[in-house]
XYZ file of N, CA and C in Angstrom:
678
model
N -19.375 -90.238 94.540
C -19.308 -89.310 93.409
C -19.815 -87.936 93.839
N -19.080 -86.891 93.503
C -19.518 -85.524 93.696
C -19.964 -84.967 92.347
N -21.198 -84.543 92.252
C -21.655 -83.813 91.075
C -21.665 -82.337 91.455
N -20.890 -81.549 90.736
C -20.644 -80.167 91.128
C -21.169 -79.222 90.052
N -22.035 -78.315 90.462
C -22.570 -77.291 89.571
C -21.936 -75.953 89.955
N -21.366 -75.281 88.980
C -20.680 -74.008 89.201
C -21.496 -72.911 88.525
N -21.838 -71.878 89.281
C -22.686 -70.830 88.738
C -22.079 -69.456 88.959
N -22.257 -68.597 87.976
C -21.948 -67.181 88.168
C -23.175 -66.510 88.771
N -22.963 -65.528 89.601
C -24.057 -64.798 90.234
C -24.952 -64.096 89.200
N -26.123 -63.683 89.645
C -27.038 -62.925 88.799
C -26.570 -61.482 88.610
N -27.308 -60.765 87.785
C -26.918 -59.407 87.403
C -26.989 -58.411 88.568
N -26.031 -57.473 88.556
C -26.049 -56.321 89.458
C -26.150 -55.057 88.601
N -26.351 -53.929 89.253
C -26.403 -52.667 88.504
C -25.078 -52.372 87.813
N -23.959 -52.743 88.450
C -22.656 -52.515 87.813
C -22.464 -53.395 86.587
N -23.005 -54.620 86.623
C -22.979 -55.460 85.425
C -23.724 -54.758 84.293
N -24.883 -54.222 84.639
C -25.714 -53.562 83.632
C -25.010 -52.336 83.057
N -24.265 -51.631 83.921
C -23.538 -50.433 83.487
C -22.202 -50.773 82.829
N -21.817 -52.057 82.871
C -20.535 -52.527 82.343
C -19.364 -51.859 83.069
N -19.376 -52.076 84.373
C -18.322 -51.565 85.246
C -17.627 -52.748 85.914
N -16.292 -52.707 85.991
C -15.553 -53.744 86.703
C -15.861 -53.627 88.190
N -16.543 -54.653 88.761
C -16.914 -54.534 90.161
C -16.059 -55.391 91.073
N -15.393 -56.424 90.537
C -14.410 -57.173 91.323
C -14.845 -57.496 92.731
N -14.168 -56.896 93.719
C -14.458 -57.169 95.128
C -15.521 -56.230 95.703
N -16.031 -55.289 94.899
C -17.110 -54.417 95.380
C -18.329 -55.267 95.724
N -18.955 -54.967 96.851
C -20.015 -55.844 97.359
C -21.391 -55.282 97.013
N -21.783 -55.474 95.762
C -23.070 -54.975 95.291
C -24.115 -56.094 95.277
N -25.381 -55.762 95.596
C -26.435 -56.776 95.588
C -26.924 -57.067 94.177
N -27.693 -58.121 94.056
C -28.388 -58.386 92.800
C -29.401 -57.280 92.545
N -29.602 -56.946 91.278
C -30.731 -56.078 90.958
C -31.946 -56.967 90.664
N -33.043 -56.364 90.276
C -34.274 -57.137 90.054
C -34.082 -58.190 88.960
N -33.385 -57.814 87.894
C -33.136 -58.774 86.815
C -32.281 -59.927 87.306
N -31.300 -59.633 88.156
C -30.423 -60.681 88.680
C -31.162 -61.676 89.543
N -32.082 -61.192 90.358
C -32.891 -62.087 91.191
C -33.766 -62.986 90.326
N -34.306 -62.428 89.242
C -35.130 -63.229 88.328
C -34.282 -64.285 87.617
N -33.049 -63.930 87.277
C -32.148 -64.906 86.652
C -31.903 -66.083 87.592
N -31.664 -65.779 88.870
C -31.448 -66.849 89.853
C -32.695 -67.705 90.014
N -33.870 -67.061 89.963
C -35.129 -67.813 90.049
C -35.270 -68.795 88.890
N -34.846 -68.377 87.702
C -34.920 -69.264 86.536
C -34.009 -70.476 86.715
N -32.839 -70.253 87.301
C -31.929 -71.376 87.550
C -32.512 -72.297 88.623
N -33.153 -71.710 89.626
C -33.836 -72.518 90.640
C -34.857 -73.434 89.964
N -35.650 -72.872 89.052
C -36.649 -73.669 88.335
C -35.985 -74.736 87.472
N -34.862 -74.383 86.857
C -34.123 -75.324 86.002
C -33.705 -76.552 86.809
N -33.132 -76.322 87.991
C -32.707 -77.447 88.825
C -33.909 -78.240 89.340
N -34.973 -77.525 89.713
C -36.170 -78.207 90.229
C -36.789 -79.109 89.172
N -36.833 -78.628 87.925
C -37.400 -79.431 86.841
C -36.608 -80.712 86.611
N -35.315 -80.655 86.889
C -34.458 -81.821 86.705
C -34.333 -82.668 87.971
N -35.031 -82.246 89.026
C -35.017 -83.003 90.275
C -33.692 -82.927 91.010
N -32.942 -81.856 90.788
C -31.624 -81.711 91.407
C -31.765 -80.991 92.740
N -31.282 -81.626 93.809
C -31.237 -81.027 95.131
C -29.790 -81.021 95.611
N -29.445 -80.027 96.394
C -28.048 -79.851 96.789
C -27.790 -80.316 98.216
N -26.674 -81.012 98.376
C -26.253 -81.478 99.688
C -25.355 -80.465 100.393
N -24.719 -79.595 99.598
C -23.837 -78.588 100.187
C -23.694 -77.415 99.222
N -23.535 -76.224 99.791
C -23.395 -75.007 99.000
C -22.110 -74.301 99.418
N -21.336 -73.886 98.427
C -20.160 -73.052 98.665
C -20.361 -71.759 97.887
N -20.002 -70.645 98.519
C -20.188 -69.360 97.847
C -19.064 -68.396 98.190
N -18.768 -67.543 97.242
C -18.009 -66.336 97.537
C -18.767 -65.570 98.614
N -18.061 -64.873 99.501
C -18.768 -64.109 100.541
C -19.430 -62.830 100.043
N -19.197 -62.450 98.786
C -19.827 -61.232 98.273
C -21.330 -61.466 98.096
N -22.123 -60.469 98.454
C -23.566 -60.643 98.588
C -24.233 -61.082 97.292
N -23.724 -60.662 96.138
C -24.367 -61.057 94.885
C -24.266 -62.563 94.649
N -23.144 -63.159 95.065
C -22.986 -64.611 94.938
C -23.789 -65.339 96.011
N -23.752 -64.801 97.226
C -24.503 -65.410 98.333
C -25.995 -65.428 98.018
N -26.508 -64.291 97.572
C -27.949 -64.198 97.309
C -28.365 -65.117 96.168
N -27.524 -65.226 95.155
C -27.828 -66.140 94.050
C -27.981 -67.565 94.564
N -27.040 -67.997 95.408
C -27.104 -69.351 95.962
C -28.301 -69.520 96.886
N -28.626 -68.475 97.648
C -29.789 -68.554 98.543
C -31.079 -68.761 97.757
N -31.252 -68.002 96.691
C -32.465 -68.111 95.885
C -32.587 -69.510 95.301
N -31.482 -70.053 94.833
C -31.503 -71.359 94.164
C -31.747 -72.494 95.137
N -31.123 -72.438 96.308
C -31.139 -73.590 97.220
C -32.039 -73.428 98.435
N -32.373 -72.186 98.793
C -33.130 -71.960 100.022
C -32.279 -72.008 101.264
N -30.984 -72.260 101.104
C -30.068 -72.311 102.239
C -29.538 -70.921 102.562
N -29.046 -70.768 103.796
C -28.553 -69.489 104.269
C -27.233 -69.672 104.996
N -26.244 -68.804 104.728
C -24.986 -68.910 105.474
C -25.169 -68.490 106.922
N -24.247 -68.893 107.759
C -24.292 -68.600 109.179
C -24.233 -67.089 109.398
N -25.242 -66.533 110.019
C -25.297 -65.080 110.237
C -24.257 -64.610 111.232
N -23.684 -65.536 111.998
C -22.669 -65.144 112.977
C -21.302 -64.977 112.354
N -21.170 -65.327 111.057
C -19.883 -65.218 110.373
C -19.697 -63.797 109.859
N -18.876 -63.002 110.541
C -18.663 -61.607 110.181
C -17.487 -61.416 109.246
N -16.691 -62.429 109.051
C -15.472 -62.275 108.255
C -15.703 -62.540 106.789
N -16.827 -63.166 106.431
C -17.040 -63.549 105.038
C -16.119 -64.670 104.630
N -15.685 -65.474 105.582
C -14.701 -66.516 105.293
C -15.039 -67.777 106.049
N -15.158 -68.891 105.330
C -15.332 -70.206 105.922
C -16.461 -70.253 106.945
N -17.583 -69.655 106.617
C -18.715 -69.644 107.531
C -19.546 -70.894 107.389
N -19.761 -71.622 108.483
C -20.615 -72.802 108.442
C -22.059 -72.363 108.366
N -22.906 -73.228 107.886
C -24.308 -72.872 107.700
C -25.091 -72.981 108.991
N -26.157 -72.224 109.036
C -27.090 -72.296 110.157
C -28.470 -72.514 109.557
N -28.722 -73.721 109.122
C -29.924 -74.013 108.355
C -30.774 -75.065 109.049
N -32.013 -75.181 108.590
C -32.870 -76.244 109.071
C -32.436 -77.559 108.458
N -33.009 -78.658 108.965
C -32.561 -79.986 108.559
C -32.805 -80.269 107.092
N -33.758 -79.554 106.471
C -34.097 -79.853 105.081
C -33.393 -78.937 104.082
N -32.441 -78.128 104.537
C -31.659 -77.304 103.618
C -30.181 -77.670 103.718
N -29.454 -77.339 102.665
C -28.057 -77.756 102.576
C -27.143 -76.863 103.407
N -26.098 -77.439 104.012
C -25.066 -76.611 104.650
C -24.502 -75.607 103.653
N -24.239 -74.403 104.124
C -23.857 -73.286 103.254
C -22.562 -72.682 103.789
N -21.509 -72.780 103.003
C -20.178 -72.340 103.430
C -19.700 -71.165 102.582
N -19.244 -70.107 103.228
C -18.625 -68.983 102.536
C -17.121 -69.211 102.476
N -16.538 -68.997 101.322
C -15.109 -69.271 101.157
C -14.454 -68.165 100.344
N -13.422 -67.547 100.908
C -12.737 -66.439 100.248
C -12.023 -66.854 98.962
N -11.730 -68.138 98.806
C -11.109 -68.585 97.560
C -11.997 -68.296 96.359
N -13.308 -68.180 96.600
C -14.273 -68.005 95.511
C -14.545 -66.542 95.182
N -13.807 -65.626 95.816
C -13.946 -64.212 95.492
C -13.586 -63.937 94.039
N -14.131 -62.845 93.529
C -13.800 -62.442 92.164
C -12.345 -61.980 92.093
N -11.834 -61.898 90.873
C -10.500 -61.371 90.633
C -10.339 -60.008 91.306
N -9.172 -59.784 91.879
C -8.869 -58.503 92.501
C -8.379 -57.544 91.410
N -9.199 -56.548 91.095
C -8.848 -55.605 90.035
C -7.979 -54.449 90.525
N -7.699 -54.424 91.821
C -6.810 -53.407 92.349
C -7.267 -52.007 91.999
N -6.367 -51.171 91.447
C -6.728 -49.782 91.144
C -7.751 -49.643 90.019
N -8.052 -50.745 89.325
C -9.002 -50.686 88.211
C -10.426 -51.035 88.641
N -10.582 -51.305 89.942
C -11.919 -51.537 90.488
C -12.812 -50.338 90.175
N -13.978 -50.584 89.609
C -14.900 -49.514 89.275
C -14.682 -48.907 87.901
N -13.709 -49.454 87.170
C -13.399 -48.942 85.829
C -14.549 -49.258 84.863
N -14.920 -48.283 84.044
C -15.964 -48.500 83.048
C -15.384 -49.243 81.848
N -16.078 -50.288 81.431
C -15.655 -51.035 80.244
C -16.147 -50.371 78.966
N -16.926 -49.309 79.113
C -17.371 -48.556 77.940
C -16.298 -47.570 77.489
N -15.427 -47.189 78.415
C -14.332 -46.277 78.083
C -13.118 -46.617 78.952
N -12.553 -47.811 78.767
C -11.464 -48.263 79.645
C -10.125 -47.641 79.266
N -9.163 -47.612 80.198
C -7.824 -47.127 79.873
C -7.120 -48.102 78.925
N -6.088 -47.653 78.217
C -5.412 -48.495 77.205
C -4.902 -49.819 77.741
N -4.382 -49.832 78.975
C -3.830 -51.081 79.513
C -4.908 -52.127 79.768
N -6.133 -51.673 80.071
C -7.242 -52.616 80.243
C -7.686 -53.149 78.882
N -7.724 -52.283 77.888
C -8.058 -52.731 76.528
C -7.073 -53.787 76.067
N -5.786 -53.545 76.317
C -4.750 -54.497 75.899
C -4.906 -55.825 76.622
N -5.103 -55.773 77.934
C -5.229 -56.996 78.724
C -6.454 -57.801 78.311
N -7.599 -57.142 78.187
C -8.830 -57.842 77.860
C -8.860 -58.330 76.407
N -8.008 -57.785 75.561
C -7.991 -58.225 74.166
C -7.291 -59.568 73.997
N -6.414 -59.916 74.943
C -5.677 -61.184 74.844
C -5.164 -61.564 76.230
N -6.048 -62.188 77.017
C -5.689 -62.577 78.379
C -4.470 -63.495 78.428
N -4.338 -64.351 77.442
C -3.304 -65.377 77.477
C -1.912 -64.775 77.351
N -1.763 -63.814 76.457
C -0.432 -63.293 76.155
C -0.116 -61.942 76.792
N -1.129 -61.240 77.269
C -0.895 -59.926 77.867
C -1.058 -60.014 79.379
N -0.017 -59.679 80.139
C -0.123 -59.769 81.605
C -1.112 -58.750 82.155
N -1.640 -59.055 83.322
C -2.556 -58.124 83.981
C -1.813 -56.836 84.317
N -2.488 -55.698 84.204
C -1.862 -54.428 84.570
C -1.395 -54.438 86.030
N -0.421 -53.606 86.329
C 0.148 -53.546 87.678
C -0.936 -53.243 88.711
N -0.904 -53.996 89.800
C -1.869 -53.816 90.878
C -3.071 -54.723 90.783
N -3.233 -55.382 89.626
C -4.334 -56.316 89.422
C -3.836 -57.743 89.696
N -4.709 -58.608 90.179
C -4.346 -59.994 90.447
C -3.924 -60.695 89.157
N -2.815 -61.422 89.199
C -2.363 -62.175 88.033
C -3.268 -63.378 87.803
N -3.491 -63.710 86.538
C -4.362 -64.838 86.223
C -3.796 -66.150 86.756
N -2.472 -66.301 86.745
C -1.872 -67.533 87.265
C -2.152 -67.687 88.756
N -2.137 -66.565 89.481
C -2.456 -66.617 90.912
C -3.928 -66.936 91.123
N -4.782 -66.400 90.263
C -6.207 -66.676 90.370
C -6.485 -68.165 90.125
N -5.859 -68.732 89.100
C -6.050 -70.159 88.824
C -5.565 -70.996 90.001
N -4.436 -70.613 90.584
C -3.913 -71.347 91.737
C -4.884 -71.270 92.913
N -5.476 -70.105 93.101
C -6.455 -69.918 94.182
C -7.677 -70.805 93.980
N -8.197 -70.812 92.752
C -9.366 -71.643 92.474
C -9.006 -73.133 92.523
N -7.798 -73.453 92.065
C -7.348 -74.836 92.127
C -7.236 -75.339 93.552
N -6.789 -74.460 94.446
C -6.687 -74.845 95.853
C -8.061 -75.191 96.405
N -9.058 -74.401 96.020
C -10.414 -74.686 96.474
C -10.906 -76.022 95.936
N -10.703 -76.266 94.629
C -11.167 -77.525 94.041
C -10.432 -78.716 94.628
N -9.175 -78.548 94.973
C -8.419 -79.632 95.610
C -8.946 -79.910 97.017
N -9.438 -78.856 97.687
C -10.036 -79.051 99.002
C -11.287 -79.917 98.904
N -12.073 -79.717 97.835
C -13.241 -80.577 97.632
C -12.826 -82.026 97.437
N -11.725 -82.227 96.717
C -11.201 -83.592 96.538
C -10.896 -84.231 97.887
N -10.228 -83.475 98.754
C -9.860 -83.996 100.072
C -11.099 -84.294 100.902
N -12.092 -83.410 100.797
C -13.339 -83.609 101.531
C -14.036 -84.885 101.067
N -14.059 -85.095 99.760
C -14.691 -86.282 99.197
C -13.966 -87.544 99.653
N -12.644 -87.504 99.614
C -11.857 -88.663 100.047
C -12.122 -88.980 101.511
N -12.264 -87.937 102.336
C -12.537 -88.144 103.757
C -13.922 -88.763 103.956
N -14.894 -88.332 103.180
C -16.248 -88.892 103.293
C -16.257 -90.379 102.991
N -15.473 -90.761 101.992
C -15.447 -92.169 101.610
C -14.886 -93.057 102.721
N -14.076 -92.467 103.602
C -13.450 -93.237 104.681
C -14.318 -93.310 105.922
N -15.400 -92.524 105.945
C -16.273 -92.545 107.113
C -17.036 -93.870 107.172
N -16.933 -94.597 108.279
C -17.582 -95.922 108.362
C -19.096 -95.853 108.245
N -19.689 -94.726 108.684
C -21.150 -94.625 108.638
C -21.652 -94.155 107.288
N -20.736 -93.821 106.364
C -21.146 -93.320 105.064
C -21.520 -94.473 104.143
N -22.825 -94.560 103.841
C -23.297 -95.627 102.960
C -23.593 -95.112 101.557
N -23.647 -93.800 101.406
C -23.964 -93.201 100.113
C -22.941 -92.121 99.811
N -22.063 -92.384 98.847
C -20.994 -91.448 98.533
C -21.451 -90.352 97.577
N -22.647 -90.493 97.006
C -23.125 -89.478 96.069
C -23.417 -88.173 96.803
N -23.007 -87.072 96.192
C -23.112 -85.771 96.836
C -23.256 -84.734 95.731
N -24.203 -83.814 95.877
C -24.413 -82.775 94.871
C -24.090 -81.416 95.487
N -23.216 -80.689 94.810
C -22.659 -79.455 95.360
C -22.946 -78.288 94.418
N -23.261 -77.120 94.992
C -23.365 -75.881 94.228
C -22.230 -74.958 94.633
N -21.544 -74.406 93.634
C -20.515 -73.388 93.856
C -20.997 -72.100 93.215
N -21.150 -71.053 94.010
C -21.617 -69.764 93.511
C -20.455 -68.771 93.536
N -20.093 -68.269 92.367
C -18.912 -67.423 92.279
C -19.098 -66.338 91.214
N -18.024 -65.913 90.583
C -18.007 -64.746 89.704
C -17.418 -65.115 88.345
N -17.540 -64.219 87.380
C -17.175 -64.549 85.996
C -15.711 -64.962 85.834
N -14.770 -64.102 86.264
C -13.364 -64.419 86.059
C -12.936 -65.542 86.994
N -13.447 -65.549 88.221
C -13.156 -66.650 89.141
C -13.645 -67.977 88.564
N -14.826 -67.960 87.966
C -15.381 -69.164 87.350
C -14.492 -69.631 86.200
N -14.009 -68.685 85.403
C -13.085 -69.042 84.327
C -11.816 -69.666 84.892
N -11.392 -69.190 86.062
C -10.224 -69.774 86.714
C -10.452 -71.233 87.075
N -11.655 -71.551 87.562
C -11.985 -72.950 87.856
C -11.951 -73.773 86.573
N -12.565 -73.248 85.510
C -12.636 -73.977 84.242
C -11.237 -74.193 83.666
N -10.385 -73.187 83.793
C -9.003 -73.335 83.325
C -8.262 -74.382 84.147
N -8.478 -74.362 85.453
C -7.802 -75.337 86.315
C -8.223 -76.763 85.979
N -9.519 -76.938 85.732
C -10.036 -78.283 85.449
C -9.750 -78.730 84.018
N -9.390 -77.783 83.146
C -9.160 -78.110 81.733
C -7.851 -77.476 81.267
N -6.705 -77.948 81.757
C -5.424 -77.341 81.373
C -5.148 -77.411 79.879
N -5.753 -78.389 79.214
C -5.539 -78.511 77.767
C -6.240 -77.405 76.976
N -7.032 -76.574 77.663
C -7.679 -75.457 76.967
C -6.674 -74.367 76.609
N -5.530 -74.346 77.318
C -4.469 -73.366 77.043
C -4.999 -71.926 77.036
N -5.853 -71.627 77.992
C -6.333 -70.258 78.155
C -7.578 -69.910 77.373
N -8.196 -70.882 76.710
C -9.357 -70.579 75.862
C -10.529 -70.013 76.663
N -10.645 -70.391 77.937
C -11.784 -69.925 78.728
C -11.703 -68.436 79.060
N -10.503 -67.868 79.072
C -10.381 -66.453 79.449
C -11.194 -65.549 78.525
N -11.257 -65.880 77.259
C -11.981 -65.046 76.309
C -13.419 -65.512 76.074
N -13.854 -66.512 76.845
C -15.215 -67.020 76.688
C -16.192 -66.143 77.467
N -17.323 -65.846 76.850
C -18.358 -65.081 77.547
C -19.031 -65.963 78.596
N -19.053 -65.485 79.829
C -19.760 -66.167 80.918
C -20.887 -65.240 81.358
N -22.104 -65.586 81.015
C -23.252 -64.739 81.317
C -23.621 -64.819 82.794
N -24.374 -63.833 83.258
C -24.911 -63.921 84.613
C -25.764 -65.175 84.740
N -25.529 -65.922 85.810
C -26.218 -67.183 86.109
C -25.906 -68.293 85.092
N -24.777 -68.187 84.407
C -24.298 -69.314 83.601
C -23.982 -70.483 84.532
N -24.222 -71.710 84.060
C -24.009 -72.908 84.875
C -23.140 -73.915 84.113
N -22.108 -74.397 84.803
C -21.283 -75.489 84.287
C -21.332 -76.644 85.282
N -21.044 -77.829 84.785
C -21.102 -79.036 85.619
C -19.829 -79.846 85.451
N -19.316 -80.346 86.564
C -18.213 -81.302 86.536
C -18.512 -82.392 87.563
N -17.938 -83.559 87.370
C -18.145 -84.676 88.294
C -16.796 -85.109 88.853
N -16.746 -85.253 90.165
C -15.551 -85.764 90.830
C -15.777 -87.229 91.156
N -15.009 -88.075 90.499
C -15.160 -89.520 90.677
C -13.795 -90.174 90.553
N -13.520 -91.104 91.450
C -12.224 -91.785 91.465
C -11.064 -90.798 91.551
N -11.281 -89.732 92.294
C -10.217 -88.780 92.552
C -9.917 -87.798 91.450
N -10.733 -87.767 90.393
C -10.483 -86.859 89.273
C -11.769 -86.150 88.856
N -11.596 -84.935 88.345
C -12.724 -84.180 87.817
C -12.902 -84.447 86.322
N -14.150 -84.516 85.898
C -14.418 -84.619 84.467
C -14.282 -83.238 83.822
N -14.142 -83.208 82.512
C -14.098 -81.941 81.779
C -15.429 -81.224 81.997
N -15.407 -79.951 82.394
C -16.665 -79.226 82.660
C -17.561 -79.163 81.422
N -18.860 -79.283 81.676
C -19.867 -79.209 80.613
C -20.699 -77.947 80.827
N -20.898 -77.182 79.773
C -21.718 -75.969 79.851
C -23.186 -76.354 79.771
N -23.967 -76.000 80.810
C -25.396 -76.319 80.827
C -26.274 -75.133 80.473
N -25.905 -73.967 80.975
C -26.651 -72.737 80.698
C -25.658 -71.597 80.592
N -25.843 -70.749 79.564
C -24.963 -69.583 79.415
C -25.698 -68.558 78.550
N -26.797 -68.071 79.094
C -27.704 -67.210 78.321
C -27.361 -65.735 78.494
């Protein structure tokens, strides 16, 4: 069984300013680091330890996962893609994966949500029925990207079960990603939502949980969304 916790990164200055930051690589601010610390305490109180960490390569997601787990991605990985961990024996392997990047906002990167252009207002008012503005990543492509990542976890789990030396199939995983990317995962895992997650507020350091068992994911459960 894989128990998977999905988290949005902590706050950045652009979050505070309400700016679309997408692929911009901004660090956590002081409030964001404190948010990650609270999630670390939340998991510790419940006795949850992680066997593996996956993160978007953007520093705000990486740092959030580092604070929570104590694990560190491989410093030799310069591409921000599929980096194996370089950790001590008591910390979880930490993998960077480009599938977990935030939505590509294209020319709207850096756009203020306090005074957005009309096409952004239209798109954000109804994600389901209004297509993304030209140059921005389509939501269907984003869901496919996140689905590919979740399917890779399925394959990894199936491979573990076939290992002769594997006596314990239980595995706890942390996925550290971004708001719209996280919604893409939730949409992929819950097709019957028919787009309901797109308009759902996902707070910094919000946490959802799903379980992979018998080759299928359970419906995600919201644990924290403050």
